[in-house]
Tab-separated table of C-alpha atoms and ligand atoms in Angstrom:
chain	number	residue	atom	x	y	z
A	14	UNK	CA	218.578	156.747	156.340
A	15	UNK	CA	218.459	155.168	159.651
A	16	UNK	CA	221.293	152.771	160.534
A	17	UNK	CA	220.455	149.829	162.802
A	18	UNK	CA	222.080	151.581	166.178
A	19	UNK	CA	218.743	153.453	165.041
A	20	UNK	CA	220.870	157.058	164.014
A	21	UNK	CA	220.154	158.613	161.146
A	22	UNK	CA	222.153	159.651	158.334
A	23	UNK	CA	222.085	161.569	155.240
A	24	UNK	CA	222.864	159.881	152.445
A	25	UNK	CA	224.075	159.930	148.450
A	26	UNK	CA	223.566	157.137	146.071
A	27	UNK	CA	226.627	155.896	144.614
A	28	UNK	CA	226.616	155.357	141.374
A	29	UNK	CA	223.415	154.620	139.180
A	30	UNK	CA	221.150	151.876	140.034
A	31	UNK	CA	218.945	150.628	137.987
A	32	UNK	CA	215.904	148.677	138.577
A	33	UNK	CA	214.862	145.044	137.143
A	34	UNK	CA	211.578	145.701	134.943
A	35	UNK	CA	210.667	149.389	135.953
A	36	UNK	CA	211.533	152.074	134.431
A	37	UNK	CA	211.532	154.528	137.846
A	38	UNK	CA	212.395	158.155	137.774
A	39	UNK	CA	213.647	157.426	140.987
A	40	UNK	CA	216.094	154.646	142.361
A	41	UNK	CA	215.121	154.564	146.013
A	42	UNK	CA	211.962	155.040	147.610
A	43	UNK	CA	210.295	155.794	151.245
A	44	UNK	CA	210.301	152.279	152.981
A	45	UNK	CA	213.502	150.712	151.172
A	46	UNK	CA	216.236	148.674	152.771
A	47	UNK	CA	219.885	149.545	151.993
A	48	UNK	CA	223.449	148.879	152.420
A	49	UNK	CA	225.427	152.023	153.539
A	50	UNK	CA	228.840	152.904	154.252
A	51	UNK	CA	229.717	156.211	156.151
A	52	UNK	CA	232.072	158.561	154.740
A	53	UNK	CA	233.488	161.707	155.717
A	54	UNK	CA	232.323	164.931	154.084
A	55	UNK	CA	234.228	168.208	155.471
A	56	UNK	CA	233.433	167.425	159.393
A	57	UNK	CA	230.132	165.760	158.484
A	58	UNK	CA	229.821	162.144	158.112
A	59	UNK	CA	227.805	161.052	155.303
A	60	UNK	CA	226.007	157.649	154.332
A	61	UNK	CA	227.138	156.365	151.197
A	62	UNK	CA	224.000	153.576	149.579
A	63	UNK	CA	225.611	151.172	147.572
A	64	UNK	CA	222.561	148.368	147.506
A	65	UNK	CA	218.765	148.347	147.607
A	66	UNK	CA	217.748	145.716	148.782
A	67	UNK	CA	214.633	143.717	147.190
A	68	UNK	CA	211.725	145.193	147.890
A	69	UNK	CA	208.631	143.105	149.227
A	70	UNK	CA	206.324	145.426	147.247
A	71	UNK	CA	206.063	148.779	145.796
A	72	UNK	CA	203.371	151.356	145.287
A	73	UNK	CA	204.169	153.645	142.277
A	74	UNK	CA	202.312	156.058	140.370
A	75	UNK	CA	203.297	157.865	136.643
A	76	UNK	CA	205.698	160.324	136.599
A	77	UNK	CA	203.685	163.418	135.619
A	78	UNK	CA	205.863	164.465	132.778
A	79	UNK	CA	207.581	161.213	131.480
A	80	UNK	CA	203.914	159.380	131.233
A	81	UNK	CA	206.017	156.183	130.028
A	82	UNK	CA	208.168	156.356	133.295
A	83	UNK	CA	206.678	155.665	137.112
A	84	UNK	CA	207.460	156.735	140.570
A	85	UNK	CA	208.195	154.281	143.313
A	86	UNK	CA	206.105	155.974	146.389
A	87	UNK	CA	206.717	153.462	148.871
A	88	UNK	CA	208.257	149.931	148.984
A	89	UNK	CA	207.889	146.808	151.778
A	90	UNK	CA	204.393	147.482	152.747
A	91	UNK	CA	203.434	145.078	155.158
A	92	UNK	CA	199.772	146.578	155.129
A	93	UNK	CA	197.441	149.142	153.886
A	94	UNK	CA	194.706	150.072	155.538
A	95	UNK	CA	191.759	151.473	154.201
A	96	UNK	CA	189.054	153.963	155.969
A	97	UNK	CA	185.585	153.382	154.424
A	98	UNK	CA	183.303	156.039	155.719
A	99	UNK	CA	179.025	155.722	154.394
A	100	UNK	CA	178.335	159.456	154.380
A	101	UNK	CA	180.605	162.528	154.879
A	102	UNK	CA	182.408	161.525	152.873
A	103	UNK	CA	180.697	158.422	151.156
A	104	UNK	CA	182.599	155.616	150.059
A	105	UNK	CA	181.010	153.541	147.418
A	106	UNK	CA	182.181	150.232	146.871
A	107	UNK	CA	183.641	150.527	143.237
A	108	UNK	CA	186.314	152.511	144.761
A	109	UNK	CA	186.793	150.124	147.636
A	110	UNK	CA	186.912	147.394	144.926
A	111	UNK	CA	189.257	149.682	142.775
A	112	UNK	CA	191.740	150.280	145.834
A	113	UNK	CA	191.126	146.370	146.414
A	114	UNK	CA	192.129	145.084	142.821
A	115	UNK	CA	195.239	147.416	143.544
A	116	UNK	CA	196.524	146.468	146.516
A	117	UNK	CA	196.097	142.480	145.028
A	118	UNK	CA	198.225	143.565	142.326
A	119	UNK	CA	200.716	145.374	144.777
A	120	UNK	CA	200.702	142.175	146.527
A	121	UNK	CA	200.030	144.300	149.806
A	122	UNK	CA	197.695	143.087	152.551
A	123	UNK	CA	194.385	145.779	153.007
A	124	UNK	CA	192.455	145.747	156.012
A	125	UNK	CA	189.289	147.204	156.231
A	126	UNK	CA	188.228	150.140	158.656
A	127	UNK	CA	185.068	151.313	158.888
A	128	UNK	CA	185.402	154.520	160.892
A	129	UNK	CA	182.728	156.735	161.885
A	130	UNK	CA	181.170	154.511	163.664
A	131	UNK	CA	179.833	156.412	166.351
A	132	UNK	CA	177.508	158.726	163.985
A	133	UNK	CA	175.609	155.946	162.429
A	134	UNK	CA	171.821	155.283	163.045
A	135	UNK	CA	170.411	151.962	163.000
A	136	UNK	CA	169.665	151.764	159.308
A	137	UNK	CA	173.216	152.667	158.565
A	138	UNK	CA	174.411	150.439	161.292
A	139	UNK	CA	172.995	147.173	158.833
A	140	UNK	CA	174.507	148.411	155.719
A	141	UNK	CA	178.000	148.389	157.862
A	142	UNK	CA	177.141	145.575	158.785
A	143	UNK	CA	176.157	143.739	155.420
A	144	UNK	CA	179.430	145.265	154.022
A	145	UNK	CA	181.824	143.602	156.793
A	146	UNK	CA	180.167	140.795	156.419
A	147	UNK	CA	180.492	141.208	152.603
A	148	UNK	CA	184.494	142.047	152.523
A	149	UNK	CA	185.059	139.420	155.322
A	150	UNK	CA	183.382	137.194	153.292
A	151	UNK	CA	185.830	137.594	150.092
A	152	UNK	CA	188.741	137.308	152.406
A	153	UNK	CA	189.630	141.156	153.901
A	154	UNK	CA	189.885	141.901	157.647
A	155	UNK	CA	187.251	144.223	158.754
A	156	UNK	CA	187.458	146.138	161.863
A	157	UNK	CA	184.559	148.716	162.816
A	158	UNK	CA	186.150	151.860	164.528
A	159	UNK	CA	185.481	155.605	165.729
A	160	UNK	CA	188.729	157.436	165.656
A	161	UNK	CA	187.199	160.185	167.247
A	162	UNK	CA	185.828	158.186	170.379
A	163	UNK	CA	188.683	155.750	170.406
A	164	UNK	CA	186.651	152.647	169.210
A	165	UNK	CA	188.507	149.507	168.206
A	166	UNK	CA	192.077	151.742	168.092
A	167	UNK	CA	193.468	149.749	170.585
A	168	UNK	CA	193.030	146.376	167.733
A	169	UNK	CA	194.285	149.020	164.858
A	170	UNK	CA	197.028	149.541	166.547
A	171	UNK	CA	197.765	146.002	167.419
A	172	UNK	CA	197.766	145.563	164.072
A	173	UNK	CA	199.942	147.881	162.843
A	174	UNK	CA	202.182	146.240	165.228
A	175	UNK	CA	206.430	145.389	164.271
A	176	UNK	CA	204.860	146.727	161.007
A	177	UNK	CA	204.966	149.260	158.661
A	178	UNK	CA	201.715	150.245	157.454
A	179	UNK	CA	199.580	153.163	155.240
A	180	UNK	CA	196.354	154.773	156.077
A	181	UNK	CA	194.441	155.275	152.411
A	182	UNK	CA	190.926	156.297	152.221
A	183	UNK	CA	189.091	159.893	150.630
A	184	UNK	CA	189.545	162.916	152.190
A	185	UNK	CA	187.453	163.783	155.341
A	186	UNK	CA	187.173	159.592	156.513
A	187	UNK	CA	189.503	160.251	159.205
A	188	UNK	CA	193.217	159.487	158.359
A	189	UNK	CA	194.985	162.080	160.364
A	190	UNK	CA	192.349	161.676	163.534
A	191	UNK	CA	193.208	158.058	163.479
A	192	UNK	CA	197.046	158.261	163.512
A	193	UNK	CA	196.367	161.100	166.617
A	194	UNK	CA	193.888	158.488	168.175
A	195	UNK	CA	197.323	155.767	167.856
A	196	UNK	CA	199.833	158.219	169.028
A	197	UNK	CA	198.636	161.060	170.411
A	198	UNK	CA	201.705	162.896	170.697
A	199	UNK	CA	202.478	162.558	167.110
A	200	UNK	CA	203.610	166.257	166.497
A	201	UNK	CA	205.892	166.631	169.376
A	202	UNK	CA	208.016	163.570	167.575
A	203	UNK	CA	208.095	164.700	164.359
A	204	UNK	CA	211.998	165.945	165.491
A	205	UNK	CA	212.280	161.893	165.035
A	206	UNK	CA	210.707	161.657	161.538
A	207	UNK	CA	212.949	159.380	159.068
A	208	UNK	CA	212.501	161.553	156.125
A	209	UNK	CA	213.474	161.300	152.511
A	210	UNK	CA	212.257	163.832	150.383
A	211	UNK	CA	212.294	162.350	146.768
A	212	UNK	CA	214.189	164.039	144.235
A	213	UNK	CA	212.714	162.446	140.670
A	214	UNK	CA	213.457	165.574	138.202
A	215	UNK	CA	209.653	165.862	137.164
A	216	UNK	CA	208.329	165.206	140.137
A	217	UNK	CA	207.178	166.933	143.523
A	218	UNK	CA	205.886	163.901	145.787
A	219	UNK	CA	207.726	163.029	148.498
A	220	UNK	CA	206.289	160.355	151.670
A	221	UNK	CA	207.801	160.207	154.927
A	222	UNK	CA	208.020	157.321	157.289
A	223	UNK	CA	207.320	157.979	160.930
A	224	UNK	CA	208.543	155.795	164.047
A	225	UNK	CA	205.964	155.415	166.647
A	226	UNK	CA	206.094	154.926	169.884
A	227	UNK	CA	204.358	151.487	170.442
A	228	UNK	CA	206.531	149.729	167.773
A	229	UNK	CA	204.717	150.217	164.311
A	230	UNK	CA	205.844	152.660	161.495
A	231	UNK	CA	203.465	154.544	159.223
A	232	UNK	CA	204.162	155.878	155.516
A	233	UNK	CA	202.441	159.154	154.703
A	234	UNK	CA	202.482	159.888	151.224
A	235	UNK	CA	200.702	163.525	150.702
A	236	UNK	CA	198.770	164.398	147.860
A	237	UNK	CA	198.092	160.211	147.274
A	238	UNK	CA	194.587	159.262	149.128
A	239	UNK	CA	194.455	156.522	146.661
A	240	UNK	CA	197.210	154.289	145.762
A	241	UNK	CA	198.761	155.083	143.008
A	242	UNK	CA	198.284	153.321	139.414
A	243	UNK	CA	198.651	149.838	137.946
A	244	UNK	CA	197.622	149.349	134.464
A	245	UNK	CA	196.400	145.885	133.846
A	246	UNK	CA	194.605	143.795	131.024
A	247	UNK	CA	191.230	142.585	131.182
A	248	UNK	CA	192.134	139.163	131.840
A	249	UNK	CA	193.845	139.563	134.877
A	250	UNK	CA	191.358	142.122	136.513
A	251	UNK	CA	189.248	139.061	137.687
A	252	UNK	CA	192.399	137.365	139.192
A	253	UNK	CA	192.751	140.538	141.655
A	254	UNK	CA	188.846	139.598	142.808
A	255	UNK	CA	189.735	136.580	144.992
A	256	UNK	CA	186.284	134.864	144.919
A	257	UNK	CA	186.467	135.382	141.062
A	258	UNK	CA	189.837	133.858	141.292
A	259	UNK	CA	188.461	130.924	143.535
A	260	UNK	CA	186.119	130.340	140.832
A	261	UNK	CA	187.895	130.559	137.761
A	262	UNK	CA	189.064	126.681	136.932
A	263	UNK	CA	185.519	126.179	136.876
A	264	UNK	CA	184.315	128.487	134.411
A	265	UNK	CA	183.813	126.511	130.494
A	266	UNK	CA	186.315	128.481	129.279
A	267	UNK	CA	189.726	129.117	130.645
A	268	UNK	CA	190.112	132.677	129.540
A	269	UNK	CA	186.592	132.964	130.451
A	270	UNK	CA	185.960	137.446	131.248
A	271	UNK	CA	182.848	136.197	133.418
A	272	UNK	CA	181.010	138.465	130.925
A	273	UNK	CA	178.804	137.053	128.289
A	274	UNK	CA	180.440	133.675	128.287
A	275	UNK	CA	177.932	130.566	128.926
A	276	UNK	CA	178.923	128.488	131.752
A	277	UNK	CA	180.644	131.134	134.078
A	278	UNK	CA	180.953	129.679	137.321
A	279	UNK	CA	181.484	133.436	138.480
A	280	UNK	CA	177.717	134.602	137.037
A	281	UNK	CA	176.593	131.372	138.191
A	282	UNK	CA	177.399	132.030	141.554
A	283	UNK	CA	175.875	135.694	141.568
A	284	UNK	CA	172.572	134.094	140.402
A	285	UNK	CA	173.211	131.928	143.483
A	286	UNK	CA	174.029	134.767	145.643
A	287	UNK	CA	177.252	133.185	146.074
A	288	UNK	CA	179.172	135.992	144.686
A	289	UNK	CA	177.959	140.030	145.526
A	290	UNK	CA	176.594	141.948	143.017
A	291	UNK	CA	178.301	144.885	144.019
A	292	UNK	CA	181.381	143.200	143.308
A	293	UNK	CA	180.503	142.314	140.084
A	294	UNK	CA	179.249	145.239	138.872
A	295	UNK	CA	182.608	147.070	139.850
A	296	UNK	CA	184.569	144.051	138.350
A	297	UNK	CA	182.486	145.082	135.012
A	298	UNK	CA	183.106	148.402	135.265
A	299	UNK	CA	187.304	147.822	135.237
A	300	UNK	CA	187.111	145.091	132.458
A	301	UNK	CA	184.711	147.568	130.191
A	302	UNK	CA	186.518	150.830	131.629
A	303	UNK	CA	183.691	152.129	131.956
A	304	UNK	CA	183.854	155.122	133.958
A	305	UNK	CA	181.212	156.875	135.882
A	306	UNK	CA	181.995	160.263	137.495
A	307	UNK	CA	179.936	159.680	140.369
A	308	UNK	CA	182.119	156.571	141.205
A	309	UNK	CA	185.284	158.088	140.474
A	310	UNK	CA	188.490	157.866	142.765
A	311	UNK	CA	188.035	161.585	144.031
A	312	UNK	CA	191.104	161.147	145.820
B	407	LIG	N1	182.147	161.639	164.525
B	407	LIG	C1	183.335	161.280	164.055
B	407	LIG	N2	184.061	162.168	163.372
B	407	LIG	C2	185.277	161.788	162.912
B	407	LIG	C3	185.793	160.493	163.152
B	407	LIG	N3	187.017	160.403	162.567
B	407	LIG	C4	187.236	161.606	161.996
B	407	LIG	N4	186.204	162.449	162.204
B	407	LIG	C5	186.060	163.845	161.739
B	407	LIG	O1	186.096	163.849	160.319
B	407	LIG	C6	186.738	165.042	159.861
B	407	LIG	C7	187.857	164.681	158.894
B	407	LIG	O2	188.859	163.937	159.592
B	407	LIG	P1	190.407	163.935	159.162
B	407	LIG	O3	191.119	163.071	160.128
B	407	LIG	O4	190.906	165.319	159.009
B	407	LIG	O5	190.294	163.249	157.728
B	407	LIG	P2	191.481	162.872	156.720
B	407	LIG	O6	191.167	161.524	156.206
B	407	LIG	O7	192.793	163.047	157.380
B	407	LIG	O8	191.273	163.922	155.550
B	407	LIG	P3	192.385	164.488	154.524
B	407	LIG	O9	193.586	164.899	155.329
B	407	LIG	O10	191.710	165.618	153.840
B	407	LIG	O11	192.674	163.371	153.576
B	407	LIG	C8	187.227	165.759	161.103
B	407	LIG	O12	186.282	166.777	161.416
B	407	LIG	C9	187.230	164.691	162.179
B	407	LIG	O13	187.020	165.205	163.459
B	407	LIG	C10	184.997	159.562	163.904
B	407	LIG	O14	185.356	158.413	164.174
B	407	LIG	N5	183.787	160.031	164.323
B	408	LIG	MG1	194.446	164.262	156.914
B	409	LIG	ZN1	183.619	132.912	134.000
C-alpha cells in the first residue's frame, strides 16, 4: 500500500471484510483506497487495513472455480481507454460496442483511440474517419493516434492526467508501445511499482498499478485485454447504448426491446439514419445472445 508521505508498505487485512452486494473472492483490489495503521512485526513495520473505502467503480470478472463468486480486478477507474486498430489486428465494432455496454455498466468513462494511424491508406483513412465521427456522435471521445510515431500521445497523456486510467484493446493494437510512447523509461521505474499481487484461493490474476512520471497512474491487469464480465438482462442492454437510452421515453411501449415492437423510436431513427446500423446490429446481437465466432472477444 502506499501511504500519503507516498512510502509504501506491506500490508495484512484485519479481520474479514465483507462487501455490500458482491460476493468477491477477494476483499481488496488493485486501485482501492484504505485506512491503515502501522504495526510492528519483528523489526519490520507492517500496515495493518482496517477500511476500504467506497469504491467509485469496479471491474470484476468470475472466479474460475467458484462460477457463482467474482473477482474485483480493479476499483476507482477514472477512465478506460480503448485501442481500436482496422487491420492487424482488426477490431470490429461488436466488440467495441461489447467493451462499450461494459464500461456503461461499470460506470467507467472509455475514450476512444484509434492507433495505427500512420499505416492507413486513404480508403482506410474514411472508414476511421466515419467511425470517430460515429462514436463521437453517440457521446465517446475519440482521439486518432500512432504510438509508434508519437501521434496525438502528447493529448493521451493529457488525458490520463491526476488520473488513473487502463489501456484495453486485442492483442497486437498497441497497448504496451503506447504506455512506452507516455513514459519512455517505464522499465527502469518498475523498482517504484505499487504492487499487490491478489491472493483469491482459486485464482491466479493479479494487476499492478504503476506511478508515472508526469502525474497519471495506469492499472495493468495481465491476461484481461477485455474487461472482465457483467451479466445483464435484456432490458437493460439498450440502457448501456446511450442514443438508445436518449430515445427510449419515446418508444410506444415502455419496456419496448427496440426489436419487433411497432412504434420504436430507436428503429425509427435507424430508418432515419439517426441511429447507426452497426450499433444496432451489435445491440441485437447482446439482447438475442447471439454469438458469432468471427465477432467474438478474442481477448
Ligand atoms: N505502424 C505502427 N505499428 C504499431 C503502432 N503501435 C504499435 N505498433 C506495433 O504493433 C505491434 C504490437 O504492439 P504491442 O504494443 O506489443 O501490442 P499490445 O497491445 O501490447 O499487445 P499484447 O501485449 O499482446 O496485448 C508491435 O509490432 C508494435 O510495434 C503504431 O502506431 N503504428
Ligand atoms: Mg502488450
Ligand atoms: Zn423501442
Amino acid at each position: 500500500m502506499k501511504a500519503e508521505d507516498g512510502s509504501f508498505y506491506d500490508c495484512r487485512i484485519k479481520g474479514k471484510f465483507r462487501i455490500k452486494d458482491i460476493k468477491s473472492t477477494n476483499p481488496l483490489a488493485v486501485g482501492d483506497h484504505v485506512e491503515f495503521y502501522l504495526e510492528q512485526a519483528g523489526d519490520e513495520t507492517v500496515g495493518v487495513i482496517t477500511d476500504i473505502h467506497d469504491r467509485k467503480n469496479y471491474i470484476i470478472r468470475k472466479s474460475v472455480k467458484l462460477s457463482k463468486q467474482t473477482h474485483i480486478i480493479a476499483a476507482n477507474l477514472d477512465q478506460v481507454f480503448l485501442l481500436v486498430t482496422l487491420n492487424n489486428p482488426t477490431t470490429y465494432t461488436i466488440f467495441i460496442d461489447r467493451f462499450l455496454v461494459t464500461a456503461e455498466a461499470y460506470d467507467i468513462p472509455v475514450v476512444i483511440l484509434f492507433n495505427k494511424i500512420d499505416t492507413y491508406d486513404e480508403d482506410q483513412m474514411v472508414e476511421v474517419d466515419y467511425l470517430v465521427d460515429l462514436y463521437q456522435e453517440v457521446g465517446y471521445r475519440c482521439l486518432k493516434i500512432s504510438a509508434k510515431e508519437g501521434l496525438n500521445v502528447e493529448k493521451v497523456k493529457e488525458l490520463m492526467l491526476d488520473s488513473t486510467s487502463m489501456f484495453s484493446g486485442h492483442s497486437g493494437v498497441g497497448k504496451s508501445t503506447l504506455i512506452n510512447a507516455v513514459e519512455p523509461d517505464m522499465e527502469l521505474r518498475t523498482a517504484e511499482i505499487s504492487e499487490q499481487h491478489q491472493q483469491g484461493q482459486h485464482t491466479t490474476t493479479f494487476a499492478e498499478m504503476y506511478d508515472l512520471s508526469f502525474g497519471a497512474r495506469i492499472i495493468d491487469t495481465p491476461g484481461i485485454k477485455g474487461f472482465g464480465i457483467v451479466d445483464m438482462e435484456p432490458e437493460e442492454i439498450g440502457d448501456y447504448f446511450p442514443e438508445f437510452f436518449k430515445l427510449k421515453s419515446e418508444c410506444k411501449f415502455n419496456d419496448c426491446l427496440h426489436l419487433d415492437e411497432p412504434k420504436c423510436a430507436v428503429k425509427q431513427a435507424l430508418e432515419d439514419g439517426e441511429v447507426a446500423w452497426s450499433r444496432y446490429r451489435s445491440y441485437v446481437q447482446m439482447v438475442t445472445g447471439e454469438e458469432d465466432d468471427n465477432f467474438r472477444d478474442r481477448s
